[in-house]
Amino acid sequence: LAKRIKSFDVKLLGIELFASEALKQECGFDWLDKSNLDYLLANSDIVVICAAFTPQYKNMISRAQFEKMKSSAFFINVARGGFVDRDALDEALRTKKIAGAALDVFWEEPVNPADPVFNNNIIATPHIGAATDTGYAGIALRVGENIKRLQRGERILNCANADKIYS
């Protein structure tokens, strides 16, 4: 995503737990520490969440975070619905605390299309943001690798319940 956005000659702020100098150079990021989330929110025209979700980040973006954003800012979530407090998003959109949102993931899936939040300035897609040739190629490679790992008796990659499987 950053590589594509970079071509628009914008300043990219990013919070990455495992930031590397190579990735910074490749994508053109100004890396921030995760303690700088408030700064990122206050200084961004577009806030995009594309990260792995863990329970510690449930409702990480709530009323307090939307309050810090510019009224002209757009919020995009292509990661997991759990990052965002649904009611806070609805309020931020209804009261024009933010200009709009684009969501590929939701607080519940399948999402109810009659949810009043969709009366706001939202673009919604049905959790298909990763449905690209590159995305499917990566999935196929991981599936193949996991089949090989299972054949060798090794732990599989990206398994949420690996402790249960291998205990």
CSV table of N, CA and C in Angstrom, one decimal:
chain,number,residue,atom,x,y,z
A,1,LEU,N,0.8,-1.2,0.0
A,1,LEU,CA,0.0,0.0,0.0
A,1,LEU,C,0.9,1.2,0.0
A,2,ALA,N,1.9,1.2,0.8
A,2,ALA,CA,2.8,2.4,0.9
A,2,ALA,C,3.5,2.7,-0.4
A,3,LYS,N,3.9,1.6,-1.1
A,3,LYS,CA,4.6,1.8,-2.3
A,3,LYS,C,3.7,2.5,-3.3
A,4,ARG,N,2.4,2.1,-3.3
A,4,ARG,CA,1.5,2.8,-4.3
A,4,ARG,C,1.2,4.2,-3.9
A,5,ILE,N,1.0,4.5,-2.6
A,5,ILE,CA,0.7,5.8,-2.2
A,5,ILE,C,1.8,6.8,-2.4
A,6,LYS,N,3.1,6.2,-2.2
A,6,LYS,CA,4.3,7.0,-2.4
A,6,LYS,C,4.3,7.8,-3.7
A,7,SER,N,3.8,7.2,-4.7
A,7,SER,CA,3.8,7.8,-6.1
A,7,SER,C,3.0,9.1,-6.2
A,8,PHE,N,2.2,9.3,-5.2
A,8,PHE,CA,1.4,10.6,-5.1
A,8,PHE,C,2.2,11.7,-4.5
A,9,ASP,N,3.5,11.5,-4.2
A,9,ASP,CA,4.3,12.5,-3.6
A,9,ASP,C,3.7,13.0,-2.3
A,10,VAL,N,3.4,12.1,-1.4
A,10,VAL,CA,2.9,12.5,-0.1
A,10,VAL,C,3.9,12.1,1.0
A,11,LYS,N,3.7,12.7,2.2
A,11,LYS,CA,4.5,12.3,3.3
A,11,LYS,C,3.8,11.2,4.0
A,12,LEU,N,4.6,10.1,4.2
A,12,LEU,CA,4.0,8.9,4.8
A,12,LEU,C,4.5,8.7,6.2
A,13,LEU,N,3.6,8.8,7.2
A,13,LEU,CA,3.8,8.5,8.5
A,13,LEU,C,3.4,7.1,8.8
A,14,GLY,N,4.2,6.3,9.6
A,14,GLY,CA,3.8,5.0,9.8
A,14,GLY,C,4.2,4.5,11.2
A,15,ILE,N,3.4,3.7,11.8
A,15,ILE,CA,3.8,3.0,13.1
A,15,ILE,C,3.9,1.6,12.7
A,16,GLU,N,5.1,1.1,12.9
A,16,GLU,CA,5.4,-0.3,12.6
A,16,GLU,C,6.3,-0.9,13.8
A,17,LEU,N,5.8,-2.0,14.3
A,17,LEU,CA,6.5,-2.5,15.5
A,17,LEU,C,7.9,-3.1,15.1
A,18,PHE,N,8.0,-3.5,13.8
A,18,PHE,CA,9.2,-4.1,13.4
A,18,PHE,C,9.8,-3.4,12.2
A,19,ALA,N,9.9,-2.1,12.3
A,19,ALA,CA,10.3,-1.2,11.3
A,19,ALA,C,11.8,-1.5,11.0
A,20,SER,N,12.1,-1.4,9.7
A,20,SER,CA,13.5,-1.6,9.3
A,20,SER,C,13.9,-0.4,8.5
A,21,GLU,N,15.2,-0.2,8.4
A,21,GLU,CA,15.7,0.9,7.6
A,21,GLU,C,15.5,0.7,6.1
A,22,ALA,N,15.6,-0.6,5.7
A,22,ALA,CA,15.3,-1.0,4.3
A,22,ALA,C,13.9,-0.7,3.9
A,23,LEU,N,13.0,-1.1,4.8
A,23,LEU,CA,11.5,-0.8,4.5
A,23,LEU,C,11.3,0.7,4.5
A,24,LYS,N,11.9,1.4,5.4
A,24,LYS,CA,11.7,2.9,5.5
A,24,LYS,C,12.2,3.5,4.1
A,25,GLN,N,13.3,3.1,3.6
A,25,GLN,CA,13.8,3.6,2.4
A,25,GLN,C,13.0,3.2,1.2
A,26,GLU,N,12.6,1.9,1.2
A,26,GLU,CA,11.8,1.4,0.1
A,26,GLU,C,10.4,2.1,-0.1
A,27,CYS,N,9.8,2.3,1.1
A,27,CYS,CA,8.4,2.9,1.1
A,27,CYS,C,8.4,4.4,1.3
A,28,GLY,N,9.5,5.0,1.8
A,28,GLY,CA,9.5,6.4,2.0
A,28,GLY,C,8.8,6.8,3.3
A,29,PHE,N,8.8,6.0,4.3
A,29,PHE,CA,8.1,6.3,5.6
A,29,PHE,C,8.9,7.2,6.5
A,30,ASP,N,8.2,8.0,7.3
A,30,ASP,CA,8.8,8.5,8.5
A,30,ASP,C,8.2,7.7,9.6
A,31,TRP,N,9.0,6.8,10.2
A,31,TRP,CA,8.6,5.9,11.2
A,31,TRP,C,8.3,6.6,12.5
A,32,LEU,N,7.3,6.2,13.2
A,32,LEU,CA,7.0,6.7,14.5
A,32,LEU,C,6.9,5.6,15.5
A,33,ASP,N,7.2,5.8,16.7
A,33,ASP,CA,7.0,4.8,17.7
A,33,ASP,C,5.5,4.7,18.0
A,34,LYS,N,5.1,3.5,18.5
A,34,LYS,CA,3.6,3.3,18.7
A,34,LYS,C,3.1,4.3,19.8
A,35,SER,N,3.9,4.9,20.6
A,35,SER,CA,3.5,5.9,21.5
A,35,SER,C,3.1,7.2,20.8
A,36,ASN,N,3.4,7.3,19.5
A,36,ASN,CA,3.1,8.6,18.7
A,36,ASN,C,1.8,8.5,18.0
A,37,LEU,N,0.9,7.6,18.3
A,37,LEU,CA,-0.3,7.4,17.6
A,37,LEU,C,-1.1,8.7,17.6
A,38,ASP,N,-1.2,9.4,18.7
A,38,ASP,CA,-1.9,10.7,18.7
A,38,ASP,C,-1.3,11.7,17.7
A,39,TYR,N,0.0,11.8,17.6
A,39,TYR,CA,0.6,12.7,16.6
A,39,TYR,C,0.2,12.2,15.2
A,40,LEU,N,0.3,10.9,14.9
A,40,LEU,CA,-0.1,10.4,13.6
A,40,LEU,C,-1.5,10.8,13.3
A,41,LEU,N,-2.4,10.6,14.2
A,41,LEU,CA,-3.8,10.9,14.0
A,41,LEU,C,-4.1,12.4,13.7
A,42,ALA,N,-3.4,13.2,14.5
A,42,ALA,CA,-3.6,14.7,14.4
A,42,ALA,C,-3.0,15.3,13.1
A,43,ASN,N,-2.0,14.6,12.5
A,43,ASN,CA,-1.3,15.1,11.4
A,43,ASN,C,-1.5,14.4,10.1
A,44,SER,N,-2.5,13.5,10.0
A,44,SER,CA,-2.7,12.7,8.8
A,44,SER,C,-4.0,13.1,8.1
A,45,ASP,N,-4.0,13.2,6.8
A,45,ASP,CA,-5.2,13.5,6.0
A,45,ASP,C,-5.9,12.2,5.8
A,46,ILE,N,-5.2,11.1,5.7
A,46,ILE,CA,-5.8,9.7,5.6
A,46,ILE,C,-5.1,8.8,6.6
A,47,VAL,N,-5.9,8.1,7.4
A,47,VAL,CA,-5.4,7.2,8.3
A,47,VAL,C,-5.8,5.8,7.8
A,48,VAL,N,-4.8,4.9,7.6
A,48,VAL,CA,-5.1,3.6,7.1
A,48,VAL,C,-4.6,2.6,8.1
A,49,ILE,N,-5.5,1.6,8.5
A,49,ILE,CA,-5.0,0.5,9.3
A,49,ILE,C,-4.9,-0.7,8.5
A,50,CYS,N,-3.7,-1.2,8.4
A,50,CYS,CA,-3.4,-2.5,7.7
A,50,CYS,C,-2.4,-3.2,8.6
A,51,ALA,N,-2.9,-3.9,9.6
A,51,ALA,CA,-2.0,-4.5,10.6
A,51,ALA,C,-2.6,-5.8,11.0
A,52,ALA,N,-1.8,-6.6,11.7
A,52,ALA,CA,-2.3,-7.9,12.3
A,52,ALA,C,-3.0,-7.5,13.5
A,53,PHE,N,-4.2,-8.1,13.8
A,53,PHE,CA,-5.0,-7.9,14.9
A,53,PHE,C,-4.7,-8.8,16.1
A,54,THR,N,-4.5,-8.3,17.2
A,54,THR,CA,-4.5,-9.1,18.5
A,54,THR,C,-5.4,-8.4,19.5
A,55,PRO,N,-5.9,-9.2,20.4
A,55,PRO,CA,-6.9,-8.7,21.4
A,55,PRO,C,-6.5,-7.4,22.1
A,56,GLN,N,-5.2,-7.2,22.3
A,56,GLN,CA,-4.8,-6.0,23.0
A,56,GLN,C,-5.1,-4.7,22.2
A,57,TYR,N,-5.4,-4.9,20.9
A,57,TYR,CA,-5.7,-3.7,20.0
A,57,TYR,C,-7.2,-3.6,19.8
A,58,LYS,N,-8.1,-4.3,20.5
A,58,LYS,CA,-9.5,-4.2,20.3
A,58,LYS,C,-9.9,-2.8,20.6
A,59,ASN,N,-10.7,-2.2,19.7
A,59,ASN,CA,-11.2,-0.8,19.8
A,59,ASN,C,-10.1,0.2,20.0
A,60,MET,N,-8.9,-0.1,19.4
A,60,MET,CA,-7.8,0.9,19.5
A,60,MET,C,-8.2,2.2,18.9
A,61,ILE,N,-9.0,2.3,17.9
A,61,ILE,CA,-9.5,3.5,17.4
A,61,ILE,C,-11.0,3.7,17.9
A,62,SER,N,-11.1,4.6,18.9
A,62,SER,CA,-12.4,4.8,19.6
A,62,SER,C,-12.6,6.4,19.5
A,63,ARG,N,-13.5,6.8,20.4
A,63,ARG,CA,-13.9,8.2,20.4
A,63,ARG,C,-12.7,9.1,20.6
A,64,ALA,N,-11.8,8.8,21.5
A,64,ALA,CA,-10.7,9.6,21.8
A,64,ALA,C,-9.8,9.8,20.6
A,65,GLN,N,-9.6,8.7,19.8
A,65,GLN,CA,-8.8,8.8,18.6
A,65,GLN,C,-9.4,9.6,17.5
A,66,PHE,N,-10.7,9.4,17.3
A,66,PHE,CA,-11.4,10.2,16.3
A,66,PHE,C,-11.4,11.6,16.6
A,67,GLU,N,-11.5,12.0,17.9
A,67,GLU,CA,-11.4,13.4,18.3
A,67,GLU,C,-10.1,14.1,17.9
A,68,LYS,N,-9.0,13.3,17.9
A,68,LYS,CA,-7.7,13.8,17.5
A,68,LYS,C,-7.5,14.1,16.0
A,69,MET,N,-8.4,13.4,15.2
A,69,MET,CA,-8.2,13.5,13.8
A,69,MET,C,-8.7,14.8,13.2
A,70,LYS,N,-8.2,15.2,12.1
A,70,LYS,CA,-8.7,16.4,11.4
A,70,LYS,C,-10.1,16.2,10.9
A,71,SER,N,-10.9,17.2,10.9
A,71,SER,CA,-12.3,17.1,10.4
A,71,SER,C,-12.3,16.8,8.9
A,72,SER,N,-11.2,17.0,8.2
A,72,SER,CA,-11.1,16.7,6.8
A,72,SER,C,-10.5,15.3,6.5
A,73,ALA,N,-10.2,14.6,7.6
A,73,ALA,CA,-9.5,13.3,7.4
A,73,ALA,C,-10.4,12.2,7.1
A,74,PHE,N,-9.8,11.2,6.4
A,74,PHE,CA,-10.5,10.0,6.0
A,74,PHE,C,-9.9,8.8,6.8
A,75,PHE,N,-10.7,7.9,7.2
A,75,PHE,CA,-10.3,6.7,7.9
A,75,PHE,C,-10.5,5.5,7.1
A,76,ILE,N,-9.5,4.7,6.9
A,76,ILE,CA,-9.6,3.5,6.1
A,76,ILE,C,-9.2,2.3,7.0
A,77,ASN,N,-10.0,1.2,7.0
A,77,ASN,CA,-9.6,0.0,7.7
A,77,ASN,C,-9.7,-1.2,6.7
A,78,VAL,N,-8.5,-1.7,6.4
A,78,VAL,CA,-8.4,-2.9,5.6
A,78,VAL,C,-7.8,-4.1,6.4
A,79,ALA,N,-7.7,-3.9,7.7
A,79,ALA,CA,-7.1,-4.9,8.5
A,79,ALA,C,-8.1,-5.9,9.2
A,80,ARG,N,-8.6,-5.5,10.3
A,80,ARG,CA,-9.7,-6.3,11.0
A,80,ARG,C,-10.6,-5.3,11.6
A,81,GLY,N,-11.9,-5.7,11.7
A,81,GLY,CA,-12.9,-4.8,12.3
A,81,GLY,C,-12.7,-4.5,13.7
A,82,GLY,N,-12.1,-5.4,14.5
A,82,GLY,CA,-11.9,-5.3,15.9
A,82,GLY,C,-11.0,-4.1,16.3
A,83,PHE,N,-10.3,-3.5,15.4
A,83,PHE,CA,-9.5,-2.3,15.7
A,83,PHE,C,-10.3,-1.1,16.0
A,84,VAL,N,-11.6,-1.1,15.5
A,84,VAL,CA,-12.4,0.1,15.5
A,84,VAL,C,-13.7,-0.1,16.4
A,85,ASP,N,-13.9,0.9,17.2
A,85,ASP,CA,-15.2,1.0,18.0
A,85,ASP,C,-16.3,1.4,17.0
A,86,ARG,N,-17.2,0.6,16.7
A,86,ARG,CA,-18.2,0.9,15.7
A,86,ARG,C,-19.0,2.1,16.1
A,87,ASP,N,-19.4,2.2,17.4
A,87,ASP,CA,-20.2,3.4,17.8
A,87,ASP,C,-19.5,4.7,17.7
A,88,ALA,N,-18.2,4.6,18.0
A,88,ALA,CA,-17.3,5.8,17.9
A,88,ALA,C,-17.2,6.2,16.4
A,89,LEU,N,-17.0,5.3,15.5
A,89,LEU,CA,-16.9,5.6,14.1
A,89,LEU,C,-18.2,6.2,13.6
A,90,ASP,N,-19.4,5.6,14.0
A,90,ASP,CA,-20.7,6.2,13.6
A,90,ASP,C,-20.8,7.6,14.1
A,91,GLU,N,-20.5,7.9,15.4
A,91,GLU,CA,-20.5,9.2,15.9
A,91,GLU,C,-19.6,10.2,15.2
A,92,ALA,N,-18.4,9.8,14.9
A,92,ALA,CA,-17.4,10.6,14.3
A,92,ALA,C,-17.9,11.0,12.9
A,93,LEU,N,-18.5,10.1,12.2
A,93,LEU,CA,-19.1,10.4,10.9
A,93,LEU,C,-20.3,11.2,10.9
A,94,ARG,N,-21.2,10.9,11.8
A,94,ARG,CA,-22.5,11.7,11.9
A,94,ARG,C,-22.2,13.1,12.3
A,95,THR,N,-21.3,13.3,13.2
A,95,THR,CA,-21.0,14.7,13.7
A,95,THR,C,-19.9,15.4,12.9
A,96,LYS,N,-19.5,14.8,11.8
A,96,LYS,CA,-18.5,15.4,10.9
A,96,LYS,C,-17.1,15.6,11.6
A,97,LYS,N,-16.8,14.8,12.6
A,97,LYS,CA,-15.5,14.9,13.3
A,97,LYS,C,-14.4,14.4,12.3
A,98,ILE,N,-14.8,13.5,11.4
A,98,ILE,CA,-14.0,13.1,10.2
A,98,ILE,C,-14.8,13.2,9.0
A,99,ALA,N,-14.1,13.3,7.8
A,99,ALA,CA,-14.8,13.5,6.6
A,99,ALA,C,-15.5,12.2,6.0
A,100,GLY,N,-14.9,11.1,6.3
A,100,GLY,CA,-15.4,9.9,5.7
A,100,GLY,C,-14.6,8.7,6.1
A,101,ALA,N,-15.1,7.5,5.7
A,101,ALA,CA,-14.4,6.3,5.9
A,101,ALA,C,-14.5,5.3,4.8
A,102,ALA,N,-13.6,4.4,4.7
A,102,ALA,CA,-13.6,3.3,3.7
A,102,ALA,C,-13.3,2.1,4.5
A,103,LEU,N,-14.2,1.1,4.4
A,103,LEU,CA,-14.1,-0.1,5.2
A,103,LEU,C,-14.1,-1.4,4.4
A,104,ASP,N,-13.2,-2.2,4.6
A,104,ASP,CA,-13.2,-3.5,3.9
A,104,ASP,C,-13.5,-4.6,5.0
A,105,VAL,N,-13.4,-4.2,6.2
A,105,VAL,CA,-13.6,-5.1,7.4
A,105,VAL,C,-14.6,-4.4,8.3
A,106,PHE,N,-15.3,-5.2,9.1
A,106,PHE,CA,-16.3,-4.7,10.0
A,106,PHE,C,-16.3,-5.3,11.4
A,107,TRP,N,-17.1,-4.7,12.3
A,107,TRP,CA,-17.2,-5.1,13.6
A,107,TRP,C,-17.9,-6.5,13.8
A,108,GLU,N,-18.6,-6.8,12.8
A,108,GLU,CA,-19.2,-8.2,12.7
A,108,GLU,C,-19.2,-8.5,11.2
A,109,GLU,N,-19.0,-9.8,10.9
A,109,GLU,CA,-19.0,-10.2,9.5
A,109,GLU,C,-19.8,-11.5,9.4
A,110,PRO,N,-20.8,-11.6,8.5
A,110,PRO,CA,-21.1,-10.5,7.6
A,110,PRO,C,-21.8,-9.3,8.3
A,111,VAL,N,-21.5,-8.2,7.8
A,111,VAL,CA,-22.1,-7.0,8.4
A,111,VAL,C,-23.5,-6.8,7.9
A,112,ASN,N,-24.3,-6.2,8.8
A,112,ASN,CA,-25.7,-6.0,8.4
A,112,ASN,C,-25.8,-4.7,7.5
A,113,PRO,N,-26.2,-4.9,6.2
A,113,PRO,CA,-26.2,-3.8,5.3
A,113,PRO,C,-27.2,-2.7,5.7
A,114,ALA,N,-28.1,-3.0,6.6
A,114,ALA,CA,-29.1,-2.0,7.1
A,114,ALA,C,-28.5,-1.2,8.3
A,115,ASP,N,-27.3,-1.5,8.7
A,115,ASP,CA,-26.7,-0.8,9.9
A,115,ASP,C,-26.7,0.7,9.6
A,116,PRO,N,-27.2,1.5,10.5
A,116,PRO,CA,-27.3,3.0,10.3
A,116,PRO,C,-25.9,3.6,10.1
A,117,VAL,N,-24.8,3.0,10.4
A,117,VAL,CA,-23.5,3.6,10.1
A,117,VAL,C,-23.4,3.8,8.6
A,118,PHE,N,-24.0,3.0,7.8
A,118,PHE,CA,-23.9,3.2,6.4
A,118,PHE,C,-24.7,4.4,5.8
A,119,ASN,N,-25.4,5.1,6.7
A,119,ASN,CA,-26.0,6.3,6.2
A,119,ASN,C,-25.0,7.5,6.2
A,120,ASN,N,-23.8,7.2,6.6
A,120,ASN,CA,-22.8,8.2,6.6
A,120,ASN,C,-21.9,8.1,5.4
A,121,ASN,N,-20.9,9.0,5.3
A,121,ASN,CA,-20.0,9.0,4.2
A,121,ASN,C,-19.0,7.8,4.2
A,122,ILE,N,-19.5,6.7,3.8
A,122,ILE,CA,-18.6,5.5,3.8
A,122,ILE,C,-18.6,4.8,2.5
A,123,ILE,N,-17.4,4.3,2.2
A,123,ILE,CA,-17.3,3.4,1.0
A,123,ILE,C,-17.0,2.0,1.7
A,124,ALA,N,-17.8,1.0,1.3
A,124,ALA,CA,-17.7,-0.3,1.9
A,124,ALA,C,-17.5,-1.4,0.9
A,125,THR,N,-16.5,-2.3,1.2
A,125,THR,CA,-16.3,-3.4,0.3
A,125,THR,C,-16.4,-4.7,1.2
A,126,PRO,N,-16.8,-5.8,0.6
A,126,PRO,CA,-17.1,-7.0,1.4
A,126,PRO,C,-15.9,-7.9,1.7
A,127,HIS,N,-15.0,-7.3,2.4
A,127,HIS,CA,-13.8,-8.0,2.9
A,127,HIS,C,-13.0,-8.7,1.7
A,128,ILE,N,-12.8,-7.9,0.7
A,128,ILE,CA,-12.2,-8.4,-0.5
A,128,ILE,C,-10.9,-7.6,-0.9
A,129,GLY,N,-10.5,-6.7,0.0
A,129,GLY,CA,-9.4,-5.9,-0.3
A,129,GLY,C,-8.1,-6.6,-0.7
A,130,ALA,N,-7.9,-7.8,-0.2
A,130,ALA,CA,-6.7,-8.6,-0.5
A,130,ALA,C,-6.9,-9.5,-1.7
A,131,ALA,N,-8.1,-9.4,-2.3
A,131,ALA,CA,-8.4,-10.2,-3.5
A,131,ALA,C,-7.7,-9.7,-4.7
A,132,THR,N,-6.4,-9.9,-4.8
A,132,THR,CA,-5.7,-9.5,-6.0
A,132,THR,C,-4.8,-10.7,-6.5
A,133,ASP,N,-4.3,-10.6,-7.6
A,133,ASP,CA,-3.4,-11.7,-8.1
A,133,ASP,C,-2.3,-11.9,-7.2
A,134,THR,N,-1.7,-10.8,-6.7
A,134,THR,CA,-0.6,-10.9,-5.8
A,134,THR,C,-1.0,-11.5,-4.5
A,135,GLY,N,-2.2,-11.1,-4.0
A,135,GLY,CA,-2.7,-11.7,-2.7
A,135,GLY,C,-2.9,-13.2,-2.8
A,136,TYR,N,-3.6,-13.6,-3.9
A,136,TYR,CA,-3.9,-15.0,-4.1
A,136,TYR,C,-2.6,-15.8,-4.3
A,137,ALA,N,-1.6,-15.2,-5.0
A,137,ALA,CA,-0.3,-15.9,-5.2
A,137,ALA,C,0.3,-16.2,-3.8
A,138,GLY,N,0.3,-15.1,-2.9
A,138,GLY,CA,0.9,-15.3,-1.6
A,138,GLY,C,0.2,-16.3,-0.8
A,139,ILE,N,-1.1,-16.4,-0.9
A,139,ILE,CA,-1.9,-17.4,-0.1
A,139,ILE,C,-1.6,-18.8,-0.6
A,140,ALA,N,-1.5,-18.9,-1.9
A,140,ALA,CA,-1.1,-20.2,-2.5
A,140,ALA,C,0.2,-20.7,-2.0
A,141,LEU,N,1.2,-19.8,-2.0
A,141,LEU,CA,2.5,-20.1,-1.5
A,141,LEU,C,2.5,-20.6,-0.1
A,142,ARG,N,1.8,-19.8,0.8
A,142,ARG,CA,1.7,-20.2,2.2
A,142,ARG,C,1.0,-21.5,2.4
A,143,VAL,N,-0.1,-21.8,1.7
A,143,VAL,CA,-0.8,-23.1,1.8
A,143,VAL,C,0.2,-24.2,1.4
A,144,GLY,N,0.9,-24.0,0.3
A,144,GLY,CA,1.9,-25.0,-0.2
A,144,GLY,C,3.0,-25.3,0.9
A,145,GLU,N,3.5,-24.2,1.4
A,145,GLU,CA,4.5,-24.3,2.5
A,145,GLU,C,4.0,-25.0,3.7
A,146,ASN,N,2.7,-24.7,4.1
A,146,ASN,CA,2.1,-25.4,5.3
A,146,ASN,C,1.9,-26.9,5.0
A,147,ILE,N,1.6,-27.3,3.8
A,147,ILE,CA,1.4,-28.7,3.5
A,147,ILE,C,2.8,-29.4,3.6
A,148,LYS,N,3.8,-28.8,3.1
A,148,LYS,CA,5.2,-29.3,3.3
A,148,LYS,C,5.5,-29.4,4.7
A,149,ARG,N,5.2,-28.4,5.5
A,149,ARG,CA,5.5,-28.4,7.0
A,149,ARG,C,4.8,-29.6,7.7
A,150,LEU,N,3.5,-29.7,7.3
A,150,LEU,CA,2.8,-30.8,8.0
A,150,LEU,C,3.4,-32.2,7.6
A,151,GLN,N,3.8,-32.4,6.4
A,151,GLN,CA,4.4,-33.6,5.9
A,151,GLN,C,5.7,-33.9,6.7
A,152,ARG,N,6.4,-32.8,7.0
A,152,ARG,CA,7.7,-33.0,7.8
A,152,ARG,C,7.5,-33.0,9.3
A,153,GLY,N,6.2,-32.8,9.7
A,153,GLY,CA,5.9,-32.8,11.2
A,153,GLY,C,6.3,-31.5,11.8
A,154,GLU,N,6.4,-30.4,11.1
A,154,GLU,CA,6.8,-29.1,11.6
A,154,GLU,C,5.5,-28.3,11.9
A,155,ARG,N,5.7,-27.2,12.7
A,155,ARG,CA,4.6,-26.3,13.0
A,155,ARG,C,4.3,-25.6,11.7
A,156,ILE,N,3.0,-25.3,11.5
A,156,ILE,CA,2.5,-24.6,10.4
A,156,ILE,C,2.6,-23.1,10.6
A,157,LEU,N,2.7,-22.3,9.6
A,157,LEU,CA,2.8,-20.9,9.7
A,157,LEU,C,1.4,-20.2,9.8
A,158,ASN,N,1.4,-19.1,10.5
A,158,ASN,CA,0.2,-18.3,10.6
A,158,ASN,C,-1.0,-19.0,11.2
A,159,CYS,N,-0.7,-19.8,12.2
A,159,CYS,CA,-1.8,-20.7,12.8
A,159,CYS,C,-2.2,-20.0,14.2
A,160,ALA,N,-3.4,-19.6,14.3
A,160,ALA,CA,-3.9,-18.9,15.5
A,160,ALA,C,-3.9,-19.9,16.7
A,161,ASN,N,-4.2,-21.1,16.5
A,161,ASN,CA,-4.3,-22.1,17.6
A,161,ASN,C,-3.3,-23.2,17.6
A,162,ALA,N,-2.0,-22.8,17.2
A,162,ALA,CA,-0.9,-23.8,17.1
A,162,ALA,C,-0.7,-24.5,18.4
A,163,ASP,N,-0.8,-23.8,19.5
A,163,ASP,CA,-0.6,-24.4,20.8
A,163,ASP,C,-1.5,-25.6,21.0
A,164,LYS,N,-2.8,-25.5,20.6
A,164,LYS,CA,-3.8,-26.6,20.7
A,164,LYS,C,-3.4,-27.7,19.8
A,165,ILE,N,-3.0,-27.4,18.6
A,165,ILE,CA,-2.7,-28.4,17.6
A,165,ILE,C,-1.4,-29.2,18.0
A,166,TYR,N,-0.4,-28.5,18.5
A,166,TYR,CA,0.9,-29.1,18.8
A,166,TYR,C,1.1,-29.5,20.3
A,167,SER,N,0.1,-29.4,21.1
A,167,SER,CA,0.3,-29.7,22.5
A,167,SER,C,0.1,-31.2,22.8
